[in-house]
Short mmCIF file of C-alpha atoms in Angstrom, two decimals:
data_model
loop_
_atom_site.label_atom_id
_atom_site.label_comp_id
_atom_site.label_asym_id
_atom_site.label_seq_id
_atom_site.Cartn_x
_atom_site.Cartn_y
_atom_site.Cartn_z
CA MET A 205 0.00 0.00 0.00
CA SER A 206 2.24 2.70 -1.47
CA ASN A 207 5.54 1.78 0.21
CA GLU A 208 7.05 -1.33 1.73
CA PHE A 209 7.00 -0.28 5.39
CA SER A 210 3.82 1.80 5.64
CA TYR A 211 1.47 -0.96 6.83
CA LEU A 212 3.89 -3.49 8.30
CA PRO A 213 3.09 -4.24 11.97
CA ALA A 214 5.59 -3.19 14.62
CA THR A 215 6.03 -6.84 15.62
CA GLU A 216 7.20 -7.67 12.08
CA LEU A 217 9.38 -4.59 11.76
CA ALA A 218 11.04 -5.39 15.10
CA SER A 219 11.76 -8.95 13.98
CA LEU A 220 13.20 -7.81 10.64
CA ILE A 221 15.43 -5.25 12.38
CA ARG A 222 16.72 -7.83 14.86
CA ARG A 223 17.56 -10.21 12.02
CA ARG A 224 19.29 -7.34 10.18
CA ALA A 225 17.01 -7.90 7.19
CA ILE A 226 16.22 -4.19 7.27
CA SER A 227 17.82 -1.28 9.07
CA PRO A 228 16.17 1.21 11.44
CA VAL A 229 17.45 3.99 9.15
CA GLU A 230 15.60 2.52 6.16
CA VAL A 231 12.37 2.29 8.12
CA VAL A 232 12.60 5.73 9.72
CA VAL A 233 13.55 7.58 6.52
CA SER A 234 10.83 5.81 4.55
CA LEU A 235 8.11 6.68 7.06
CA LEU A 236 9.38 10.25 7.51
CA ASP A 237 9.09 10.71 3.75
CA ARG A 238 5.57 9.30 3.88
CA ILE A 239 4.63 11.66 6.71
CA GLU A 240 5.96 14.68 4.84
CA ALA A 241 4.02 13.70 1.72
CA ARG A 242 0.71 12.83 3.35
CA ASN A 243 0.47 14.90 6.52
CA PRO A 244 -0.36 18.25 4.84
CA SER A 245 -3.75 16.85 3.79
CA LEU A 246 -4.28 14.89 7.04
CA ASN A 247 -2.95 17.29 9.71
CA ALA A 248 -2.11 14.46 12.08
CA PHE A 249 1.41 15.66 13.00
CA VAL A 250 1.99 19.10 14.51
CA HIS A 251 5.73 18.62 15.20
CA LEU A 252 8.24 16.48 13.30
CA ASP A 253 11.89 16.03 14.27
CA ARG A 254 13.34 14.56 11.09
CA GLN A 255 16.99 15.15 11.96
CA GLY A 256 16.65 13.84 15.52
CA ALA A 257 14.78 10.75 14.34
CA ILE A 258 17.39 9.90 11.71
CA GLU A 259 20.20 10.35 14.24
CA ALA A 260 18.38 8.06 16.66
CA ALA A 261 17.89 5.51 13.85
CA ARG A 262 21.62 5.54 13.09
CA SER A 263 22.35 4.87 16.75
CA ALA A 264 19.77 2.07 16.76
CA GLU A 265 21.37 0.55 13.66
CA ALA A 266 24.81 0.61 15.27
CA LYS A 267 23.43 -1.10 18.36
CA VAL A 268 21.94 -3.91 16.26
CA GLY A 269 25.41 -4.68 14.97
CA SER A 270 27.07 -4.46 18.39
CA GLY A 271 25.55 -7.56 19.90
CA ASP A 272 24.04 -5.59 22.79
CA ALA A 273 20.63 -6.55 24.13
CA LEU A 274 17.81 -4.86 22.21
CA GLY A 275 14.55 -3.59 23.66
CA PRO A 276 11.19 -4.87 22.37
CA LEU A 277 10.58 -1.67 20.34
CA HIS A 278 14.11 -1.32 19.02
CA GLY A 279 14.18 0.81 15.87
CA ILE A 280 10.38 1.24 15.69
CA PRO A 281 9.19 4.76 14.72
CA ILE A 282 6.44 6.04 17.02
CA ALA A 283 4.78 9.36 17.86
CA ILE A 284 3.60 11.02 21.06
CA LYS A 285 0.59 13.25 21.50
CA ASP A 286 0.63 17.03 21.92
CA LEU A 287 -1.19 17.29 25.23
CA PHE A 288 0.18 16.29 28.66
CA ASP A 289 2.89 14.39 26.80
CA PHE A 290 6.48 15.51 26.78
CA LYS A 291 9.96 14.99 25.40
CA PRO A 292 12.67 17.43 26.55
CA GLY A 293 13.05 20.39 24.22
CA TRP A 294 9.98 19.60 22.14
CA PRO A 295 7.02 22.00 21.98
CA ALA A 296 4.04 21.27 24.22
CA THR A 297 1.03 23.36 23.23
CA PHE A 298 -1.44 21.34 25.35
CA GLY A 299 -3.70 20.84 22.38
CA GLY A 300 -3.09 23.86 20.18
CA VAL A 301 -3.15 26.68 22.73
CA ARG A 302 -1.73 29.56 20.70
CA ALA A 303 0.00 31.21 23.66
CA LEU A 304 1.97 28.00 24.22
CA ALA A 305 3.20 27.54 20.65
CA ASN A 306 6.82 27.92 21.81
CA PHE A 307 6.50 26.32 25.25
CA LYS A 308 9.19 23.61 25.60
CA PRO A 309 9.29 21.90 29.01
CA PRO A 310 12.50 19.97 29.79
CA ILE A 311 10.71 16.80 30.92
CA TYR A 312 9.58 13.36 29.76
CA CYS A 313 6.16 11.80 30.06
CA ALA A 314 6.18 8.14 31.08
CA PHE A 315 5.19 6.91 27.61
CA ALA A 316 8.07 8.70 25.87
CA GLU A 317 10.59 7.77 28.55
CA ARG A 318 9.70 4.08 28.57
CA ALA A 319 9.27 3.80 24.81
CA GLU A 320 12.75 5.20 24.19
CA ARG A 321 14.15 2.92 26.87
CA ALA A 322 12.60 0.02 24.90
CA GLY A 323 14.38 1.22 21.75
CA ALA A 324 11.58 3.13 20.00
CA ILE A 325 12.37 6.21 17.92
CA ILE A 326 9.99 9.10 18.57
CA VAL A 327 9.63 11.04 15.32
CA GLY A 328 7.16 13.76 16.32
CA LYS A 329 3.99 14.89 18.09
CA THR A 330 0.40 14.53 16.98
CA ASN A 331 -2.61 16.84 17.07
CA SER A 332 -5.09 17.10 19.95
CA PRO A 333 -7.99 19.40 20.93
CA THR A 334 -7.46 22.17 23.47
CA LEU A 335 -6.63 20.63 26.85
CA GLY A 336 -8.08 17.38 25.49
CA PHE A 337 -11.52 18.46 26.64
CA ARG A 338 -13.72 16.93 23.93
CA GLY A 339 -14.09 13.84 21.79
CA THR A 340 -13.14 15.55 18.53
CA CYS A 341 -9.72 16.75 17.33
CA ASP A 342 -9.51 20.44 16.47
CA ASN A 343 -7.99 23.61 17.90
CA PHE A 344 -7.34 27.25 17.09
CA LEU A 345 -3.58 26.83 16.47
CA PHE A 346 -3.37 23.80 14.19
CA GLY A 347 -6.95 23.16 13.05
CA PRO A 348 -8.68 19.79 12.70
CA THR A 349 -7.15 16.41 12.08
CA ARG A 350 -8.92 14.89 9.09
CA ASN A 351 -10.13 11.32 9.02
CA PRO A 352 -8.04 9.24 6.57
CA PHE A 353 -11.17 7.33 5.54
CA ASP A 354 -12.90 10.59 4.55
CA LEU A 355 -11.02 13.89 4.70
CA SER A 356 -14.22 15.87 5.18
CA LYS A 357 -14.76 14.11 8.51
CA ASN A 358 -13.00 14.47 11.86
CA SER A 359 -10.61 11.87 13.25
CA GLY A 360 -12.11 11.91 16.75
CA GLY A 361 -10.27 12.94 19.87
CA SER A 362 -8.61 13.72 21.87
CA SER A 363 -5.83 11.47 20.48
CA GLY A 364 -7.03 12.18 16.95
CA GLY A 365 -3.69 12.92 15.36
CA SER A 366 -2.27 9.64 16.64
CA ALA A 367 -5.20 7.54 15.44
CA ALA A 368 -5.23 9.16 12.00
CA ALA A 369 -1.46 8.73 11.59
CA VAL A 370 -1.64 5.03 12.41
CA ALA A 371 -4.61 4.39 10.08
CA ASP A 372 -2.85 6.26 7.25
CA GLY A 373 0.24 4.07 7.52
CA LEU A 374 2.49 6.87 8.76
CA LEU A 375 3.79 4.70 11.61
CA PRO A 376 2.74 1.52 13.43
CA ILE A 377 2.35 2.84 16.99
CA ALA A 378 1.32 6.21 18.37
CA GLU A 379 0.62 7.38 21.87
CA GLY A 380 -2.73 8.46 23.18
CA THR A 381 -3.98 9.60 26.54
CA ASP A 382 -7.41 8.65 27.81
CA GLY A 383 -9.38 10.45 30.49
CA GLY A 384 -12.83 9.91 28.99
CA GLY A 385 -12.25 7.87 25.87
CA SER A 386 -9.49 9.84 24.16
CA ILE A 387 -7.76 6.68 22.92
CA ARG A 388 -10.90 4.68 22.12
CA ILE A 389 -12.92 7.48 20.46
CA PRO A 390 -10.48 8.21 17.61
CA ALA A 391 -9.67 4.50 17.38
CA SER A 392 -13.34 3.93 16.58
CA TRP A 393 -13.63 6.68 13.95
CA CYS A 394 -10.25 5.89 12.33
CA GLY A 395 -10.66 2.12 12.32
CA VAL A 396 -7.64 1.25 14.48
CA PHE A 397 -7.09 -0.60 17.75
CA GLY A 398 -6.96 1.65 20.81
CA TYR A 399 -6.10 0.39 24.27
CA LYS A 400 -6.80 2.00 27.64
CA ALA A 401 -5.04 -0.04 30.30
CA SER A 402 -6.25 -0.61 33.84
CA PHE A 403 -5.57 2.45 35.97
CA GLY A 404 -2.11 2.09 37.49
CA ARG A 405 -0.87 -0.38 34.87
CA ILE A 406 1.12 2.30 32.97
CA PRO A 407 2.65 4.95 35.25
CA PHE A 408 1.62 8.55 34.73
CA PHE A 409 3.72 11.49 35.90
CA VAL A 410 1.78 14.54 37.12
CA ARG A 411 3.33 17.45 38.98
CA PRO A 412 3.02 19.47 41.15
CA ASN A 413 0.11 17.23 42.25
CA ALA A 414 1.19 13.60 41.90
CA PHE A 415 -2.41 12.55 42.62
CA GLY A 416 -3.90 14.73 39.90
CA HIS A 417 -4.78 11.98 37.39
CA ASP A 418 -7.41 10.15 39.42
CA THR A 419 -10.53 12.31 38.85
CA PRO A 420 -11.47 10.74 36.50
CA PHE A 421 -8.80 8.11 35.94
CA LEU A 422 -6.34 9.26 33.26
CA VAL A 423 -3.94 6.91 31.45
CA GLU A 424 -1.47 6.84 28.56
CA GLY A 425 -1.66 4.05 26.01
CA PRO A 426 -1.07 2.84 22.43
CA LEU A 427 -2.99 3.20 19.18
CA THR A 428 -2.05 0.54 16.63
CA ARG A 429 -3.36 -1.37 13.61
CA THR A 430 -2.98 -4.79 15.27
CA VAL A 431 -3.75 -6.10 18.72
CA GLU A 432 -0.30 -7.70 18.88
CA ASP A 433 1.38 -4.31 18.33
CA ALA A 434 -0.55 -2.82 21.25
CA ALA A 435 0.44 -5.79 23.42
CA LEU A 436 4.08 -5.33 22.38
CA ALA A 437 3.84 -1.67 23.37
CA LEU A 438 2.16 -2.42 26.69
CA ASN A 439 4.88 -4.93 27.54
CA ALA A 440 7.38 -2.07 27.23
CA LEU A 441 5.25 0.55 28.97
CA HIS A 442 3.77 -1.14 32.03
CA GLY A 443 5.32 -1.73 35.41
CA TYR A 444 5.90 0.01 38.71
CA ASP A 445 7.37 3.51 38.95
CA SER A 446 7.71 5.24 42.31
CA ARG A 447 6.97 8.64 40.74
CA ASP A 448 3.33 7.58 40.31
CA PRO A 449 1.64 6.88 43.67
CA TYR A 450 -1.00 4.75 41.88
CA SER A 451 1.51 2.65 39.91
CA ILE A 452 1.03 -1.09 40.44
CA ASP A 453 3.87 -3.62 40.75
CA ASP A 454 2.66 -6.35 38.40
CA ARG A 455 4.68 -7.57 35.41
CA GLN A 456 2.89 -9.62 32.75
CA ASP A 457 3.41 -10.71 29.14
CA PHE A 458 0.49 -9.26 27.22
CA LEU A 459 1.84 -10.45 23.88
CA ALA A 460 1.45 -14.02 25.15
CA ALA A 461 -2.16 -13.23 26.07
CA THR A 462 -2.99 -12.54 22.40
CA THR A 463 -2.64 -16.27 21.62
CA ARG A 464 -4.97 -17.44 24.42
CA SER A 465 -8.29 -19.11 23.70
CA ILE A 466 -11.46 -17.39 24.91
CA ARG A 467 -13.41 -20.65 25.00
CA GLY A 468 -15.59 -20.71 28.11
CA MET A 469 -15.51 -16.94 28.65
CA LYS A 470 -18.76 -15.29 29.71
CA ILE A 471 -19.30 -12.02 27.86
CA ALA A 472 -21.95 -9.47 28.81
CA TYR A 473 -23.28 -7.37 25.93
CA SER A 474 -24.95 -3.99 26.31
CA ALA A 475 -26.11 -2.24 23.16
CA ASP A 476 -26.37 1.15 24.90
CA LEU A 477 -25.12 0.98 28.52
CA ASP A 478 -28.83 1.37 29.38
CA VAL A 479 -29.08 5.09 28.64
CA PHE A 480 -27.03 6.13 25.58
CA PRO A 481 -28.65 6.76 22.20
CA VAL A 482 -26.83 4.85 19.46
CA ASP A 483 -27.15 5.24 15.69
CA PRO A 484 -29.05 2.11 14.52
CA ARG A 485 -26.37 1.39 11.89
CA ILE A 486 -23.74 1.22 14.62
CA ALA A 487 -25.95 -0.86 16.89
CA ASP A 488 -26.52 -3.39 14.09
CA ALA A 489 -22.82 -3.61 13.22
CA VAL A 490 -21.73 -4.18 16.82
CA GLU A 491 -24.58 -6.65 17.44
CA ARG A 492 -23.26 -8.75 14.54
CA ALA A 493 -19.65 -8.35 15.64
CA VAL A 494 -20.15 -9.46 19.23
CA ARG A 495 -21.70 -12.73 18.04
CA THR A 496 -18.29 -13.62 16.60
CA PHE A 497 -17.19 -14.52 20.10
CA GLU A 498 -19.76 -17.32 20.22
CA SER A 499 -18.01 -18.99 17.29
CA ALA A 500 -14.84 -18.95 19.39
CA GLY A 501 -16.55 -20.81 22.24
CA ALA A 502 -17.55 -17.90 24.46
CA THR A 503 -21.04 -17.22 25.79
CA VAL A 504 -22.59 -13.84 24.94
CA VAL A 505 -25.45 -12.62 27.13
CA PRO A 506 -27.37 -9.32 26.70
CA VAL A 507 -27.46 -7.47 30.02
CA LYS A 508 -28.90 -4.41 31.72
CA LEU A 509 -26.56 -2.58 34.07
CA GLY A 510 -29.25 -0.85 36.11
CA ILE A 511 -28.14 2.74 35.37
CA LYS A 512 -30.95 5.09 36.37
CA ARG A 513 -29.33 8.44 35.64
CA SER A 514 -29.67 9.97 32.19
CA GLN A 515 -26.74 10.08 29.81
CA ARG A 516 -26.82 13.89 30.11
CA GLU A 517 -26.41 13.69 33.90
CA LEU A 518 -23.43 11.42 33.39
CA SER A 519 -21.72 13.51 30.72
CA ASP A 520 -22.17 16.64 32.86
CA LEU A 521 -20.63 14.70 35.74
CA TRP A 522 -17.58 13.86 33.61
CA CYS A 523 -17.16 17.52 32.64
CA ARG A 524 -17.40 18.71 36.25
CA LEU A 525 -14.96 16.13 37.55
CA PHE A 526 -12.30 17.37 35.13
CA MET A 527 -12.54 20.98 36.25
CA PRO A 528 -10.31 20.90 39.37
CA ILE A 529 -7.23 19.73 37.47
CA ASN A 530 -7.96 22.23 34.67
CA LEU A 531 -8.33 25.11 37.12
CA ARG A 532 -5.08 24.16 38.83
CA PHE A 533 -3.33 24.03 35.44
CA MET A 534 -4.47 27.59 34.73
CA ALA A 535 -3.31 28.74 38.17
CA ASP A 536 0.07 27.03 37.78
CA MET A 537 0.63 28.60 34.37
CA LYS A 538 -0.27 32.03 35.72
CA ALA A 539 2.16 31.56 38.61
CA ASN A 540 4.84 30.86 35.99
CA GLY A 541 4.09 34.04 34.08
CA VAL A 542 1.52 32.88 31.49
CA ASP A 543 -1.95 34.25 32.26
CA LEU A 544 -3.94 32.02 29.93
CA LEU A 545 -7.33 33.23 31.15
CA GLY A 546 -6.31 36.89 30.94
CA ARG A 547 -4.84 38.21 27.71
CA HIS A 548 -4.95 34.73 26.13
CA ARG A 549 -8.57 33.92 26.94
CA ASP A 550 -9.47 33.85 23.24
CA ASP A 551 -7.21 30.82 22.82
CA PHE A 552 -9.94 28.67 24.39
CA PRO A 553 -13.28 27.48 22.98
CA THR A 554 -16.44 28.92 24.52
CA GLU A 555 -17.57 25.48 25.69
CA TYR A 556 -14.37 24.99 27.65
CA LEU A 557 -14.56 28.42 29.29
CA GLN A 558 -18.17 27.78 30.32
CA TRP A 559 -17.18 24.58 32.12
CA LEU A 560 -14.28 26.37 33.83
CA GLU A 561 -16.78 28.87 35.27
CA ILE A 562 -18.97 26.04 36.51
CA GLY A 563 -15.94 24.42 38.09
CA ARG A 564 -14.87 27.66 39.73
CA LYS A 565 -18.19 27.84 41.57
CA MET A 566 -18.10 24.26 42.85
CA SER A 567 -17.61 23.59 46.55
CA ALA A 568 -15.81 20.70 48.22
CA ASP A 569 -19.26 19.31 49.04
CA ASP A 570 -20.21 19.48 45.35
CA LEU A 571 -17.12 17.53 44.40
CA TYR A 572 -17.72 14.92 47.09
CA ARG A 573 -21.31 14.40 45.91
CA ASP A 574 -20.08 13.99 42.36
CA GLN A 575 -17.66 11.32 43.51
CA GLU A 576 -20.61 9.51 45.11
CA ILE A 577 -22.36 9.39 41.72
CA ARG A 578 -19.13 8.09 40.22
CA ALA A 579 -19.06 5.38 42.91
CA GLU A 580 -22.64 4.49 42.03
CA ILE A 581 -21.57 3.77 38.45
CA TYR A 582 -18.55 1.83 39.69
CA ASP A 583 -20.75 -0.45 41.77
CA LEU A 584 -23.10 -1.19 38.87
CA LEU A 585 -20.19 -2.10 36.59
CA ARG A 586 -18.50 -4.06 39.38
CA VAL A 587 -21.57 -6.27 39.75
CA VAL A 588 -21.54 -7.06 36.02
CA HIS A 589 -17.87 -7.98 36.13
CA ASP A 590 -18.38 -10.13 39.20
CA GLU A 591 -20.43 -12.43 36.95
CA TYR A 592 -18.92 -11.88 33.48
CA ASP A 593 -15.34 -11.91 32.24
CA LEU A 594 -15.93 -9.09 29.76
CA LEU A 595 -18.45 -6.40 28.92
CA VAL A 596 -18.91 -5.44 25.25
CA THR A 597 -20.60 -2.26 23.98
CA PRO A 598 -20.44 0.05 20.98
CA THR A 599 -17.55 2.48 21.42
CA LEU A 600 -19.53 5.49 20.17
CA GLY A 601 -23.12 6.40 19.45
CA CYS A 602 -22.45 8.19 16.16
CA LEU A 603 -20.40 8.16 12.98
CA PRO A 604 -17.63 10.73 12.28
CA VAL A 605 -18.77 14.36 12.10
CA ASP A 606 -17.82 17.01 9.54
CA ASN A 607 -14.80 19.17 10.27
CA ALA A 608 -15.53 22.78 11.18
CA THR A 609 -13.65 25.65 9.56
CA ASN A 610 -13.21 27.75 12.74
CA GLY A 611 -11.03 25.45 14.84
CA ASN A 612 -13.97 24.34 16.99
CA THR A 613 -15.28 21.02 15.67
CA VAL A 614 -17.70 19.38 18.09
CA GLY A 615 -19.71 16.18 18.10
CA PRO A 616 -23.44 15.82 17.35
CA SER A 617 -26.05 17.65 19.41
CA GLU A 618 -28.54 14.80 19.09
CA ILE A 619 -28.70 11.12 18.21
CA ASN A 620 -31.96 9.36 17.35
CA GLY A 621 -33.78 12.57 18.30
CA GLU A 622 -32.25 12.63 21.80
CA THR A 623 -30.16 15.63 22.87
CA VAL A 624 -26.56 14.87 23.82
CA ASP A 625 -23.64 16.99 24.98
CA THR A 626 -21.55 17.88 21.94
CA LEU A 627 -18.26 17.44 23.78
CA ILE A 628 -18.55 13.90 25.19
CA GLY A 629 -22.23 12.88 25.38
CA TRP A 630 -22.11 10.64 22.29
CA CYS A 631 -19.28 8.51 23.70
CA LEU A 632 -19.90 5.22 25.58
CA THR A 633 -16.33 5.38 26.87
CA TYR A 634 -16.04 7.74 29.83
CA LEU A 635 -17.85 5.54 32.35
CA PHE A 636 -14.75 3.33 32.38
CA ASN A 637 -12.63 6.34 33.31
CA PHE A 638 -14.89 6.71 36.34
CA THR A 639 -14.03 3.12 37.27
CA GLY A 640 -10.50 2.32 36.04
CA HIS A 641 -11.41 -0.83 34.09
CA PRO A 642 -9.22 -1.82 31.09
CA ALA A 643 -11.00 -1.13 27.80
CA ALA A 644 -10.21 -1.42 24.11
CA SER A 645 -11.88 -0.27 20.92
CA VAL A 646 -11.58 -2.80 18.10
CA PRO A 647 -12.64 -2.14 14.48
CA ALA A 648 -15.98 -3.87 13.96
CA GLY A 649 -16.54 -3.14 10.27
CA LEU A 650 -17.43 -0.31 7.90
CA ILE A 651 -20.77 1.44 7.58
CA GLU A 652 -21.80 1.89 3.93
CA GLY A 653 -18.33 0.66 3.00
CA ARG A 654 -16.71 3.93 4.13
CA TRP A 655 -16.91 4.75 7.86
CA PRO A 656 -15.31 2.61 10.56
CA VAL A 657 -17.24 1.44 13.62
CA GLY A 658 -15.64 0.56 16.94
CA MET A 659 -16.65 -2.17 19.38
CA GLN A 660 -15.60 -1.59 22.99
CA ILE A 661 -14.30 -4.54 25.03
CA VAL A 662 -14.06 -3.95 28.79
CA GLY A 663 -12.35 -6.26 31.27
CA ARG A 664 -12.27 -6.67 35.01
CA ARG A 665 -9.90 -4.30 36.76
CA TRP A 666 -6.29 -5.37 36.19
CA ASN A 667 -7.41 -8.25 33.94
CA ASP A 668 -5.93 -6.58 30.86
CA ALA A 669 -4.86 -9.98 29.55
CA ASP A 670 -8.50 -11.00 29.04
CA VAL A 671 -9.14 -7.91 26.92
CA PHE A 672 -6.10 -8.69 24.78
CA ALA A 673 -7.14 -12.33 24.40
CA ALA A 674 -10.63 -11.37 23.21
CA SER A 675 -9.42 -8.54 20.98
CA ALA A 676 -6.82 -10.73 19.28
CA CYS A 677 -9.37 -13.51 18.82
CA PHE A 678 -11.72 -11.03 17.16
CA GLN A 679 -8.99 -9.78 14.81
CA ARG A 680 -8.16 -13.34 13.75
CA MET A 681 -11.81 -14.12 13.05
CA MET A 682 -12.83 -10.72 11.61
CA PRO A 683 -9.59 -9.21 10.24
CA TRP A 684 -9.74 -5.52 9.40
CA GLU A 685 -6.40 -4.92 7.67
CA SER A 686 -8.01 -4.63 4.23
CA THR A 687 -9.97 -1.53 5.30
CA TYR A 688 -6.76 0.53 5.28
CA ARG A 689 -6.75 0.37 1.46
CA LEU A 690 -9.33 3.15 1.65
CA CYS A 691 -6.81 5.28 3.54
CA ALA A 692 -3.92 4.35 1.27
CA LYS A 693 -5.89 5.49 -1.80
CA ARG A 694 -7.07 8.79 -0.36
CA PRO A 695 -6.08 12.11 -2.01
CA ILE A 696 -2.85 13.50 -0.62
CA GLY A 697 -2.89 16.96 -2.16
CA LEU A 698 -3.40 20.02 0.02
CA THR A 699 -7.07 20.64 0.88
#
């Protein structure tokens, strides 16, 4: 599909590099050339370090010939996201905040640090919405990331640049962060595999408040075209780190889990998590897809979770819970000389500023009551997982939306005649950031032969291996690699 490395899995590239059948320099230069040719029409990358990547590839090539031990990602080109994701000296605009266009913190995020330690070569940063506070990918500095299946549509967010880059064959692995579905949402719209690990599985570095990523649970994770590539990445990324007070000390081989049988598994299926409106075309596609597990020897049982609150109550809850960390970010930036809500207030979408004002008026009692609602959802999901190994749902309630021209693309305002919040209300993902369960979005087919649909697979807390086993089983039985031909054939001229 247009060059020899563009759609090769990371597992295969890593094997070829180890055997010296190809060199890291060949791979990196080839994919850098592909990025430079295709990114202007896609807008997935917002920063590219060609020289640094080639130098790192030369070092990786020399190490292959030295006989030294190689990490599991040795020589593999990857990208990190432009949000709370850092590599020293690289720009960090926190999702296209214009005032931060030249902000370059001298720190690593855990994903970048561990990926490089495993031998990966980080080639650049990918697009994200402002502060990651929506399920689409657009901002006032860089504009929207276009969906490689249909350039008029959005990639989804907040890890939209990463998902689009992977689907378009620009690299095999890209980083996402997920506080409400930001890995799984763009994975669904861009037809790739997105994995949100159990909370604590991959360490997350937040300062000055080391506890700041728990409300809701926020994680880093991989977006890939194959389940095995995500497992390879998770093997390199997970494990205890004392800098994260929630980090768990539990080493596993998730690549091995991808070969496990799911025979005998009990799988709960919810078409709507009780309260979410879902486009009938998506509901039909996921209903057909989940039945695939029965052919593999699993039992699939439709369930009701018992959620009594409306989807609008729940999406408002998610928005409120994210306000304390956002308000502290603004205060910290102001203390360091950047008054984002003063002279730079126009850098932020109206919807975001409205939620900041709501958050500013909240009391400690308000926050505590919101956490009680979150606990209510946790208990309902806990009861399901006490009986079933997995819970399967649609990832999203709608198909990709059109890109806006003003830097402020949002999701739909209604689905099936029911009003939803345009920022997150059409996503069946954020409940699992309330709870910390591992969750993946797997490609479940194409609607009308053009738009990808995601199926969400949720495991018991810290049973990530079950999610990988089921996801890999589904990919073997319902392979989706051929869908990327639509991306490979897309126009690459400037739009």
